């Protein structure tokens, strides 16, 4: 399926943690450390389940800029990267659109003029995996999502342009642990985003112009487990006003200044069998201001330097931070450019990683200070031949006050609340432990990442694509984890190789819309770290108990790596006039890439007739050989 986040994972410095996620891990950072903007609005959960789709439809996108580090001062609030996505304004001349149907989804897009003063874009999409792929894959969960977007561009005269943009989507997942057992626990989960933005571009004079945004972003999720009386709800609500003014005061000199005011409301509720309740409802305010100078120092040297100042107000404590930023490009020759950038960055929000489904958001408070990071990047870009480019970068990053979920959370409740419930017609009093503080939920620590990247790219002609290589070394340290020693996090991949090829196999001389194209993507990644058990204690059922317990004691934290990851994808696309027909194969070689390792206890008979308890190891693989067909019609 054509998508935005999946191709970004084939770029150097960007990796995926598994087939089941399209989330971006950029230069050692985690997905919540990426600032993702859609028409100026923050996107808090850009992935749908199982990693096949993201929230962004390629048919609607006009431009996507990815900053992998050392990004300029107009962006803030995240430690690792920026992905700035701008949707199309719509066709101002005539009505056009596309309709596409595949084995996984159906979607439609429409662009149309609004008289002589504007245009509009509409899109919608829905999946139906259970009705198609579910016929061939056993025990596929009942899952689907829908999403859609709209954007209007309005020309309000020669000095004012207004764009209105909206997006909405929702995922629905029902999963039964044992489909053959009517008493088995069943997960019910739904989550999604609602996003709105308004952008006014105003030209004050030929040398002064401005952009102002008002945005609203809402992510929410509802999770329940039938049979065990478990309910969880999470919501992040973001209302933002921001703007920037650019002043071109001379040739080669531009000043840019701006502000951002963000009001955040975070809610998290969890109730477990009416005995424990977590109930957070927090309001935060972020005030930020920035300024920078874009300076053409010489004919060959361009410098961009500035700062971003932050003030973060919580209910009980305030935080301040100023992050300087600088980047420079030096044109060594007509074909070769040297690059360098550095800066300090702050982050006030974070996500608790979850199993497959959407993560839970939290924020800095009186107990947890904002995270910070320092970047340093050096690079070179050169044109080798007419159609070939080579680029390489090395980088170093630090992390401070980052959060790690405490798996042994034994937090103290804020208070015990007496409640009453009806049991067989009788009123029964009971107590619920209520938690209103995340203290104890996280460990705080530090980290660092260093690495290098290379990419050899051909962008034009019948043959195009790139070869990319990434070396990365990421280490975290938490006092409560691994005895305070540095260890590699799960998303650390030392070596990654990407090969991307697009080849036009046949093209009509009379009509370029008649062609046959072959596409392929190969990825190799060295194994991810996991923690293995050193030993386990096995207890049999005793005369006074019907419980058997296996206690596993871990080895060094993430001290072992699972086998390497490898996958080849291929596609054929036939374009004829307004029609496109495609066939795609995910994981051509059906490689069983390891996703998880499970340990169970087994009994092994010895030659002398005695028995010994051993660990029975089972691996769970990622997405297997996975074909899809479909068509698209352009009108």
Tab-separated table of C-alpha atoms in Angstrom, residues 29-497:
chain	number	residue	atom	x	y	z
A	29	UNK	CA	15.186	8.381	19.072
A	30	UNK	CA	11.751	6.951	19.840
A	31	UNK	CA	8.504	7.731	17.933
A	32	UNK	CA	7.262	10.160	20.574
A	33	UNK	CA	10.451	12.210	20.037
A	34	UNK	CA	9.346	13.032	16.473
A	35	UNK	CA	7.425	16.261	15.911
A	36	UNK	CA	4.877	15.392	13.218
A	37	UNK	CA	2.882	18.292	11.783
A	38	UNK	CA	-0.051	18.106	9.381
A	39	UNK	CA	-0.768	21.524	7.891
A	40	UNK	CA	0.738	23.074	11.014
A	41	UNK	CA	-1.115	20.936	13.599
A	42	UNK	CA	0.555	18.390	15.908
A	43	UNK	CA	-0.271	14.738	15.176
A	44	UNK	CA	-0.012	12.678	18.364
A	45	UNK	CA	-0.516	9.173	16.972
A	46	UNK	CA	0.194	8.938	13.227
A	47	UNK	CA	0.096	5.130	12.946
A	48	UNK	CA	-2.741	2.720	12.411
A	49	UNK	CA	-2.503	-0.825	13.793
A	50	UNK	CA	-0.230	-3.503	12.305
A	51	UNK	CA	2.007	-0.997	10.522
A	52	UNK	CA	0.556	-1.374	7.020
A	53	UNK	CA	-0.890	2.141	6.976
A	54	UNK	CA	-0.145	5.520	8.504
A	55	UNK	CA	-2.573	8.393	8.959
A	56	UNK	CA	-1.327	10.084	5.788
A	57	UNK	CA	-2.663	9.265	2.320
A	58	UNK	CA	-0.022	9.869	-0.355
A	59	UNK	CA	-2.692	11.009	-2.819
A	60	UNK	CA	-3.399	14.095	-0.690
A	61	UNK	CA	0.162	15.142	0.173
A	62	UNK	CA	1.769	18.129	-1.538
A	63	UNK	CA	5.064	18.213	0.368
A	64	UNK	CA	6.782	16.400	3.250
A	65	UNK	CA	10.022	17.679	4.805
A	66	UNK	CA	11.979	15.431	7.168
A	67	UNK	CA	14.630	16.921	9.474
A	68	UNK	CA	16.602	14.057	11.042
A	69	UNK	CA	18.451	16.283	13.508
A	70	UNK	CA	19.765	19.775	14.140
A	71	UNK	CA	16.494	21.256	12.889
A	72	UNK	CA	15.855	25.045	12.833
A	73	UNK	CA	14.406	27.114	15.666
A	74	UNK	CA	10.850	27.450	14.311
A	75	UNK	CA	10.324	23.825	15.394
A	76	UNK	CA	10.356	22.647	19.003
A	77	UNK	CA	8.911	20.367	21.630
A	78	UNK	CA	10.618	17.159	20.449
A	79	UNK	CA	14.112	15.697	20.833
A	80	UNK	CA	14.832	13.791	17.622
A	81	UNK	CA	13.258	14.886	14.357
A	82	UNK	CA	10.614	16.907	12.540
A	83	UNK	CA	8.264	15.663	9.826
A	84	UNK	CA	6.370	18.619	8.363
A	85	UNK	CA	3.533	17.492	6.053
A	86	UNK	CA	1.541	19.866	3.876
A	87	UNK	CA	-1.536	18.589	2.054
A	88	UNK	CA	-2.511	19.695	-1.430
A	89	UNK	CA	-4.543	22.874	-1.792
A	90	UNK	CA	-6.735	21.358	-4.518
A	91	UNK	CA	-6.949	21.973	-8.234
A	92	UNK	CA	-7.999	25.571	-8.982
A	93	UNK	CA	-8.622	24.960	-12.704
A	94	UNK	CA	-10.771	21.824	-12.998
A	95	UNK	CA	-12.285	18.872	-11.150
A	96	UNK	CA	-10.007	15.867	-10.767
A	97	UNK	CA	-9.632	12.904	-8.466
A	98	UNK	CA	-8.775	9.258	-7.944
A	99	UNK	CA	-10.559	6.111	-6.857
A	100	UNK	CA	-8.445	3.161	-5.679
A	101	UNK	CA	-9.435	-0.340	-4.572
A	102	UNK	CA	-7.094	-3.049	-3.273
A	103	UNK	CA	-7.273	-6.216	-1.194
A	104	UNK	CA	-6.705	-4.111	1.913
A	105	UNK	CA	-8.560	-0.836	1.460
A	106	UNK	CA	-10.641	1.458	-0.702
A	107	UNK	CA	-10.156	5.184	-0.986
A	108	UNK	CA	-11.250	8.191	-3.017
A	109	UNK	CA	-9.899	11.725	-3.468
A	110	UNK	CA	-11.526	14.736	-5.099
A	111	UNK	CA	-10.104	18.166	-5.998
A	112	UNK	CA	-12.240	21.008	-7.310
A	113	UNK	CA	-12.083	24.800	-7.809
A	114	UNK	CA	-14.141	27.126	-5.626
A	115	UNK	CA	-15.124	29.700	-8.219
A	116	UNK	CA	-12.214	31.997	-9.020
A	117	UNK	CA	-11.018	32.499	-5.464
A	118	UNK	CA	-10.044	29.079	-4.191
A	119	UNK	CA	-10.108	25.289	-4.281
A	120	UNK	CA	-10.994	22.289	-2.148
A	121	UNK	CA	-9.618	18.804	-1.518
A	122	UNK	CA	-11.636	15.909	-0.073
A	123	UNK	CA	-10.462	12.357	0.671
A	124	UNK	CA	-11.714	9.246	2.428
A	125	UNK	CA	-10.422	5.748	3.108
A	126	UNK	CA	-11.541	2.502	4.781
A	127	UNK	CA	-9.890	-0.869	5.328
A	128	UNK	CA	-11.408	-4.367	5.422
A	129	UNK	CA	-8.637	-6.790	6.323
A	130	UNK	CA	-10.909	-9.325	8.004
A	131	UNK	CA	-13.049	-9.699	4.866
A	132	UNK	CA	-10.082	-10.271	2.526
A	133	UNK	CA	-6.760	-11.205	4.159
A	134	UNK	CA	-8.698	-12.853	6.980
A	135	UNK	CA	-9.794	-15.552	4.536
A	136	UNK	CA	-6.171	-16.733	4.251
A	137	UNK	CA	-4.678	-15.960	7.696
A	138	UNK	CA	-6.018	-17.845	10.705
A	139	UNK	CA	-6.938	-16.007	13.893
A	140	UNK	CA	-6.698	-12.554	12.313
A	141	UNK	CA	-8.229	-10.064	14.764
A	142	UNK	CA	-11.402	-8.236	13.829
A	143	UNK	CA	-9.885	-4.908	12.803
A	144	UNK	CA	-10.596	-1.972	10.521
A	145	UNK	CA	-10.109	1.772	10.393
A	146	UNK	CA	-11.485	4.719	8.506
A	147	UNK	CA	-10.021	8.162	7.981
A	148	UNK	CA	-10.566	11.213	5.856
A	149	UNK	CA	-9.328	14.725	5.302
A	150	UNK	CA	-10.482	18.004	3.808
A	151	UNK	CA	-8.658	21.171	2.865
A	152	UNK	CA	-9.868	24.466	1.424
A	153	UNK	CA	-7.640	27.163	-0.058
A	154	UNK	CA	-9.086	30.672	-0.228
A	155	UNK	CA	-7.527	33.614	-2.050
A	156	UNK	CA	-8.541	36.718	-0.089
A	157	UNK	CA	-6.860	39.241	-2.336
A	158	UNK	CA	-3.269	39.934	-3.284
A	159	UNK	CA	-2.040	40.106	0.326
A	160	UNK	CA	-3.969	37.363	2.149
A	161	UNK	CA	-4.284	33.610	1.637
A	162	UNK	CA	-6.345	31.411	3.983
A	163	UNK	CA	-6.236	27.617	4.213
A	164	UNK	CA	-8.564	25.494	6.333
A	165	UNK	CA	-7.587	21.868	6.953
A	166	UNK	CA	-9.211	18.983	8.815
A	167	UNK	CA	-8.460	15.313	9.436
A	168	UNK	CA	-10.293	12.582	11.316
A	169	UNK	CA	-9.767	8.865	11.734
A	170	UNK	CA	-10.565	5.960	14.058
A	171	UNK	CA	-9.259	2.412	14.525
A	172	UNK	CA	-11.361	-0.469	15.867
A	173	UNK	CA	-9.783	-3.682	17.138
A	174	UNK	CA	-11.513	-6.674	18.741
A	175	UNK	CA	-9.222	-9.527	19.672
A	176	UNK	CA	-10.037	-12.762	21.499
A	177	UNK	CA	-7.101	-14.597	23.069
A	178	UNK	CA	-8.605	-18.027	22.359
A	179	UNK	CA	-11.285	-17.912	19.627
A	180	UNK	CA	-12.319	-21.517	20.351
A	181	UNK	CA	-12.975	-20.826	24.032
A	182	UNK	CA	-16.247	-18.954	24.717
A	183	UNK	CA	-14.918	-17.897	28.148
A	184	UNK	CA	-11.645	-16.484	26.814
A	185	UNK	CA	-10.782	-12.851	27.544
A	186	UNK	CA	-11.575	-10.411	24.734
A	187	UNK	CA	-9.837	-7.104	24.052
A	188	UNK	CA	-11.873	-4.203	22.698
A	189	UNK	CA	-9.836	-1.215	21.604
A	190	UNK	CA	-10.519	1.883	19.558
A	191	UNK	CA	-8.428	5.011	19.090
A	192	UNK	CA	-8.067	7.925	16.708
A	193	UNK	CA	-7.257	11.541	15.912
A	194	UNK	CA	-9.227	14.686	15.190
A	195	UNK	CA	-7.224	17.573	13.734
A	196	UNK	CA	-8.135	21.049	12.530
A	197	UNK	CA	-5.952	23.945	11.432
A	198	UNK	CA	-6.412	27.410	9.973
A	199	UNK	CA	-3.458	29.201	8.367
A	200	UNK	CA	-3.443	32.838	7.289
A	201	UNK	CA	-0.571	34.043	5.114
A	202	UNK	CA	-0.318	37.821	5.049
A	203	UNK	CA	2.118	39.891	2.974
A	204	UNK	CA	2.903	43.187	4.695
A	205	UNK	CA	5.290	44.416	1.998
A	206	UNK	CA	7.663	42.998	-0.651
A	207	UNK	CA	10.175	42.334	2.151
A	208	UNK	CA	7.912	41.373	5.086
A	209	UNK	CA	5.491	38.442	5.121
A	210	UNK	CA	3.901	36.326	7.825
A	211	UNK	CA	2.118	33.078	8.664
A	212	UNK	CA	-0.334	32.626	11.537
A	213	UNK	CA	-1.949	29.347	12.627
A	214	UNK	CA	-4.737	28.270	14.927
A	215	UNK	CA	-4.748	24.497	15.409
A	216	UNK	CA	-6.660	21.889	17.376
A	217	UNK	CA	-5.503	18.289	17.810
A	218	UNK	CA	-7.170	15.539	19.808
A	219	UNK	CA	-6.031	11.958	20.311
A	220	UNK	CA	-8.167	9.575	22.350
A	221	UNK	CA	-8.311	5.862	23.045
A	222	UNK	CA	-10.668	3.462	24.807
A	223	UNK	CA	-9.525	0.031	25.945
A	224	UNK	CA	-11.433	-2.695	27.789
A	225	UNK	CA	-11.015	-6.387	28.551
A	226	UNK	CA	-14.238	-8.330	28.754
A	227	UNK	CA	-14.388	-10.860	31.556
A	228	UNK	CA	-11.894	-9.186	33.904
A	229	UNK	CA	-13.644	-5.838	34.363
A	230	UNK	CA	-10.793	-3.683	33.037
A	231	UNK	CA	-11.390	-0.228	31.497
A	232	UNK	CA	-8.839	2.348	30.310
A	233	UNK	CA	-9.274	5.738	28.634
A	234	UNK	CA	-6.633	8.193	27.456
A	235	UNK	CA	-6.953	11.623	25.839
A	236	UNK	CA	-4.591	14.372	24.717
A	237	UNK	CA	-6.163	17.677	23.690
A	238	UNK	CA	-4.014	20.413	22.153
A	239	UNK	CA	-5.179	23.941	21.316
A	240	UNK	CA	-2.414	26.060	19.764
A	241	UNK	CA	-1.915	29.550	18.389
A	242	UNK	CA	1.385	30.313	16.671
A	243	UNK	CA	2.889	32.628	14.117
A	244	UNK	CA	6.073	33.729	12.424
A	245	UNK	CA	7.161	36.883	10.600
A	246	UNK	CA	9.989	36.974	8.031
A	247	UNK	CA	11.868	40.144	7.114
A	248	UNK	CA	14.196	40.141	4.124
A	249	UNK	CA	16.120	43.277	4.988
A	250	UNK	CA	18.857	42.907	2.375
A	251	UNK	CA	20.076	40.497	-0.249
A	252	UNK	CA	21.327	37.409	1.575
A	253	UNK	CA	19.957	38.434	4.988
A	254	UNK	CA	16.610	37.340	6.428
A	255	UNK	CA	15.334	37.635	9.996
A	256	UNK	CA	12.588	35.265	11.197
A	257	UNK	CA	10.839	35.565	14.553
A	258	UNK	CA	7.773	33.889	15.981
A	259	UNK	CA	5.800	32.536	18.928
A	260	UNK	CA	3.783	29.506	20.020
A	261	UNK	CA	1.113	29.281	22.724
A	262	UNK	CA	-0.092	25.766	23.479
A	263	UNK	CA	-2.741	24.636	25.963
A	264	UNK	CA	-2.664	20.909	26.735
A	265	UNK	CA	-5.208	18.789	28.539
A	266	UNK	CA	-4.163	15.211	29.335
A	267	UNK	CA	-6.572	12.700	30.804
A	268	UNK	CA	-5.908	9.112	31.782
A	269	UNK	CA	-8.387	6.829	33.509
A	270	UNK	CA	-7.973	3.161	34.437
A	271	UNK	CA	-10.171	0.949	36.574
A	272	UNK	CA	-9.179	-2.615	37.381
A	273	UNK	CA	-11.932	-4.836	38.777
A	274	UNK	CA	-13.216	-1.990	40.967
A	275	UNK	CA	-10.197	-2.330	43.279
A	276	UNK	CA	-7.677	0.080	41.769
A	277	UNK	CA	-8.312	3.293	39.905
A	278	UNK	CA	-5.895	5.639	38.137
A	279	UNK	CA	-7.368	9.034	37.388
A	280	UNK	CA	-5.189	11.842	35.957
A	281	UNK	CA	-6.609	15.088	34.611
A	282	UNK	CA	-3.884	17.661	33.993
A	283	UNK	CA	-3.757	21.036	32.246
A	284	UNK	CA	-0.452	22.380	30.916
A	285	UNK	CA	0.581	25.552	29.102
A	286	UNK	CA	3.603	25.882	26.830
A	287	UNK	CA	4.851	29.317	25.797
A	288	UNK	CA	7.658	29.464	23.233
A	289	UNK	CA	9.382	32.167	21.265
A	290	UNK	CA	12.091	31.927	18.646
A	291	UNK	CA	14.296	34.050	16.445
A	292	UNK	CA	16.865	33.300	13.766
A	293	UNK	CA	19.048	34.935	11.161
A	294	UNK	CA	19.462	33.362	7.716
A	295	UNK	CA	22.743	34.827	6.499
A	296	UNK	CA	24.557	34.395	3.227
A	297	UNK	CA	27.996	35.174	4.618
A	298	UNK	CA	29.863	34.703	1.329
A	299	UNK	CA	29.185	33.446	-2.143
A	300	UNK	CA	29.886	29.913	-0.893
A	301	UNK	CA	28.780	30.008	2.771
A	302	UNK	CA	25.234	30.116	4.178
A	303	UNK	CA	24.599	30.227	7.933
A	304	UNK	CA	21.304	29.821	9.835
A	305	UNK	CA	21.587	30.574	13.564
A	306	UNK	CA	19.083	31.384	16.281
A	307	UNK	CA	17.400	30.191	19.475
A	308	UNK	CA	14.145	28.861	20.890
A	309	UNK	CA	13.000	29.767	24.418
A	310	UNK	CA	10.413	27.652	26.302
A	311	UNK	CA	8.264	28.210	29.369
A	312	UNK	CA	6.258	25.174	30.489
A	313	UNK	CA	3.672	25.667	33.213
A	314	UNK	CA	2.231	22.726	35.131
A	315	UNK	CA	-0.216	22.718	38.038
A	316	UNK	CA	2.562	22.664	40.643
A	317	UNK	CA	5.873	23.528	38.970
A	318	UNK	CA	7.184	25.617	36.071
A	319	UNK	CA	10.116	24.872	33.774
A	320	UNK	CA	12.280	27.116	31.587
A	321	UNK	CA	14.726	26.306	28.819
A	322	UNK	CA	16.587	28.093	26.025
A	323	UNK	CA	17.948	26.092	23.125
A	324	UNK	CA	20.478	27.652	20.726
A	325	UNK	CA	20.505	26.377	17.106
A	326	UNK	CA	23.022	26.794	14.295
A	327	UNK	CA	23.541	25.241	10.861
A	328	UNK	CA	25.868	26.039	7.980
A	329	UNK	CA	26.400	24.990	4.364
A	330	UNK	CA	29.624	25.572	2.494
A	331	UNK	CA	29.767	24.991	-1.278
A	332	UNK	CA	33.189	23.475	-1.724
A	333	UNK	CA	32.821	23.059	-5.499
A	334	UNK	CA	29.981	23.278	-7.980
A	335	UNK	CA	29.056	19.666	-7.140
A	336	UNK	CA	30.051	19.302	-3.468
A	337	UNK	CA	28.557	20.912	-0.365
A	338	UNK	CA	29.677	20.537	3.246
A	339	UNK	CA	27.047	20.742	6.004
A	340	UNK	CA	27.103	21.140	9.787
A	341	UNK	CA	24.462	21.739	12.449
A	342	UNK	CA	24.120	21.732	16.222
A	343	UNK	CA	21.530	22.645	18.813
A	344	UNK	CA	19.779	21.930	22.076
A	345	UNK	CA	16.205	20.666	22.167
A	346	UNK	CA	13.522	20.182	24.847
A	347	UNK	CA	10.519	17.866	25.118
A	348	UNK	CA	7.608	18.105	27.550
A	349	UNK	CA	5.429	15.141	26.475
A	350	UNK	CA	6.105	11.428	26.232
A	351	UNK	CA	4.421	8.148	25.363
A	352	UNK	CA	4.243	4.891	27.298
A	353	UNK	CA	4.944	2.105	24.729
A	354	UNK	CA	2.186	-0.462	24.321
A	355	UNK	CA	1.795	-3.894	22.779
A	356	UNK	CA	0.693	-3.334	19.101
A	357	UNK	CA	-2.038	-0.856	19.976
A	358	UNK	CA	-1.785	2.876	20.555
A	359	UNK	CA	0.499	4.286	23.226
A	360	UNK	CA	-0.553	6.343	26.245
A	361	UNK	CA	0.585	9.968	26.520
A	362	UNK	CA	1.900	11.665	29.645
A	363	UNK	CA	3.722	14.939	30.371
A	364	UNK	CA	6.301	16.602	32.577
A	365	UNK	CA	5.141	17.586	36.054
A	366	UNK	CA	6.568	18.347	39.499
A	367	UNK	CA	8.078	14.846	39.676
A	368	UNK	CA	9.470	14.564	36.134
A	369	UNK	CA	11.465	17.358	34.500
A	370	UNK	CA	11.331	17.954	30.731
A	371	UNK	CA	13.677	15.837	28.618
A	372	UNK	CA	16.496	17.515	26.699
A	373	UNK	CA	18.918	16.572	23.951
A	374	UNK	CA	21.975	18.041	22.238
A	375	UNK	CA	22.700	17.344	18.553
A	376	UNK	CA	25.871	17.632	16.499
A	377	UNK	CA	25.844	16.754	12.772
A	378	UNK	CA	28.459	16.879	9.990
A	379	UNK	CA	27.784	15.950	6.377
A	380	UNK	CA	28.696	16.158	2.713
A	381	UNK	CA	26.606	16.040	-0.470
A	382	UNK	CA	28.022	15.678	-3.969
A	383	UNK	CA	26.867	15.022	-7.532
A	384	UNK	CA	28.936	12.209	-9.023
A	385	UNK	CA	27.450	12.087	-12.531
A	386	UNK	CA	24.556	13.737	-14.321
A	387	UNK	CA	21.843	11.764	-12.489
A	388	UNK	CA	23.663	10.420	-9.421
A	389	UNK	CA	24.088	11.918	-5.959
A	390	UNK	CA	26.010	10.802	-2.898
A	391	UNK	CA	25.424	12.073	0.619
A	392	UNK	CA	26.882	11.116	3.968
A	393	UNK	CA	26.475	12.356	7.543
A	394	UNK	CA	27.870	11.561	10.979
A	395	UNK	CA	26.098	12.614	14.164
A	396	UNK	CA	26.189	12.553	17.954
A	397	UNK	CA	23.200	13.003	20.287
A	398	UNK	CA	22.738	13.097	24.042
A	399	UNK	CA	19.551	12.539	26.077
A	400	UNK	CA	18.803	13.825	29.566
A	401	UNK	CA	15.809	13.156	31.842
A	402	UNK	CA	14.232	10.674	29.447
A	403	UNK	CA	11.502	8.407	30.816
A	404	UNK	CA	11.321	4.623	30.909
A	405	UNK	CA	8.227	2.722	31.980
A	406	UNK	CA	8.748	1.040	35.343
A	407	UNK	CA	7.579	-2.548	34.856
A	408	UNK	CA	7.698	-3.125	38.620
A	409	UNK	CA	5.466	-0.185	39.427
A	410	UNK	CA	4.324	-0.392	43.014
A	411	UNK	CA	3.104	3.156	43.382
A	412	UNK	CA	1.440	4.466	46.483
A	413	UNK	CA	-2.217	5.452	46.060
A	414	UNK	CA	-3.157	9.065	46.677
A	415	UNK	CA	-6.016	7.862	48.890
A	416	UNK	CA	-8.475	4.995	49.409
A	417	UNK	CA	-12.063	5.837	48.552
A	418	UNK	CA	-15.070	4.066	50.047
A	419	UNK	CA	-17.787	3.161	47.534
A	420	UNK	CA	-21.023	1.174	47.422
A	421	UNK	CA	-22.152	-1.443	44.900
A	422	UNK	CA	-25.226	-3.617	44.466
A	423	UNK	CA	-24.623	-7.343	44.978
A	424	UNK	CA	-27.701	-9.531	44.508
A	425	UNK	CA	-29.918	-6.699	45.648
A	426	UNK	CA	-27.814	-5.843	48.688
A	427	UNK	CA	-25.715	-2.684	49.074
A	428	UNK	CA	-22.101	-3.639	49.707
A	429	UNK	CA	-19.344	-1.238	50.737
A	430	UNK	CA	-15.868	-1.604	49.266
A	431	UNK	CA	-12.643	0.413	48.930
A	432	UNK	CA	-10.870	1.542	45.781
A	433	UNK	CA	-7.222	2.652	45.720
A	434	UNK	CA	-7.152	5.886	43.700
A	435	UNK	CA	-3.933	7.082	42.018
A	436	UNK	CA	-3.746	10.719	40.946
A	437	UNK	CA	0.030	11.014	40.520
A	438	UNK	CA	2.333	9.155	38.081
A	439	UNK	CA	5.107	9.063	40.702
A	440	UNK	CA	6.651	5.601	40.560
A	441	UNK	CA	5.320	4.887	37.093
A	442	UNK	CA	8.565	5.929	35.354
A	443	UNK	CA	12.297	5.725	35.786
A	444	UNK	CA	14.328	8.723	34.614
A	445	UNK	CA	17.699	8.384	32.950
A	446	UNK	CA	20.088	9.481	30.256
A	447	UNK	CA	21.435	8.237	26.953
A	448	UNK	CA	23.464	8.921	23.864
A	449	UNK	CA	23.540	7.963	20.190
A	450	UNK	CA	26.296	8.243	17.615
A	451	UNK	CA	26.434	6.952	14.073
A	452	UNK	CA	26.991	7.522	10.401
A	453	UNK	CA	24.923	7.338	7.223
A	454	UNK	CA	25.572	7.037	3.492
A	455	UNK	CA	23.214	7.131	0.524
A	456	UNK	CA	23.891	6.734	-3.190
A	457	UNK	CA	20.845	7.955	-5.137
A	458	UNK	CA	19.550	8.218	-8.704
A	459	UNK	CA	16.407	10.321	-8.917
A	460	UNK	CA	15.613	10.530	-12.637
A	461	UNK	CA	15.311	8.322	-15.701
A	462	UNK	CA	13.777	4.908	-16.365
A	463	UNK	CA	15.936	3.460	-13.587
A	464	UNK	CA	15.812	5.212	-10.222
A	465	UNK	CA	16.280	4.432	-6.562
A	466	UNK	CA	18.941	4.428	-3.865
A	467	UNK	CA	21.293	2.370	-1.760
A	468	UNK	CA	21.490	3.445	1.892
A	469	UNK	CA	23.588	2.278	4.832
A	470	UNK	CA	23.232	3.269	8.488
A	471	UNK	CA	25.504	2.568	11.432
A	472	UNK	CA	24.045	3.477	14.809
A	473	UNK	CA	24.944	2.939	18.448
A	474	UNK	CA	22.341	3.898	21.065
A	475	UNK	CA	22.726	3.377	24.797
A	476	UNK	CA	20.469	4.252	27.737
A	477	UNK	CA	21.231	4.352	31.460
A	478	UNK	CA	18.708	4.282	34.310
A	479	UNK	CA	19.756	3.859	37.932
A	480	UNK	CA	16.912	1.369	38.537
A	481	UNK	CA	17.671	-0.701	35.415
A	482	UNK	CA	20.683	-2.920	34.675
A	483	UNK	CA	22.431	-1.789	37.867
A	484	UNK	CA	22.843	1.706	36.453
A	485	UNK	CA	24.968	0.515	33.510
A	486	UNK	CA	24.489	1.614	29.901
A	487	UNK	CA	22.503	-0.859	27.784
A	488	UNK	CA	21.051	-0.857	24.229
A	489	UNK	CA	17.293	-0.162	24.024
A	490	UNK	CA	15.056	-2.482	22.028
A	491	UNK	CA	15.023	-0.224	18.950
A	492	UNK	CA	18.835	-0.197	18.624
A	493	UNK	CA	19.985	-1.631	15.273
A	494	UNK	CA	23.735	-1.464	14.686
A	495	UNK	CA	23.667	-1.938	10.901
A	496	UNK	CA	20.869	-1.295	8.391
A	497	UNK	CA	21.051	-1.577	4.600
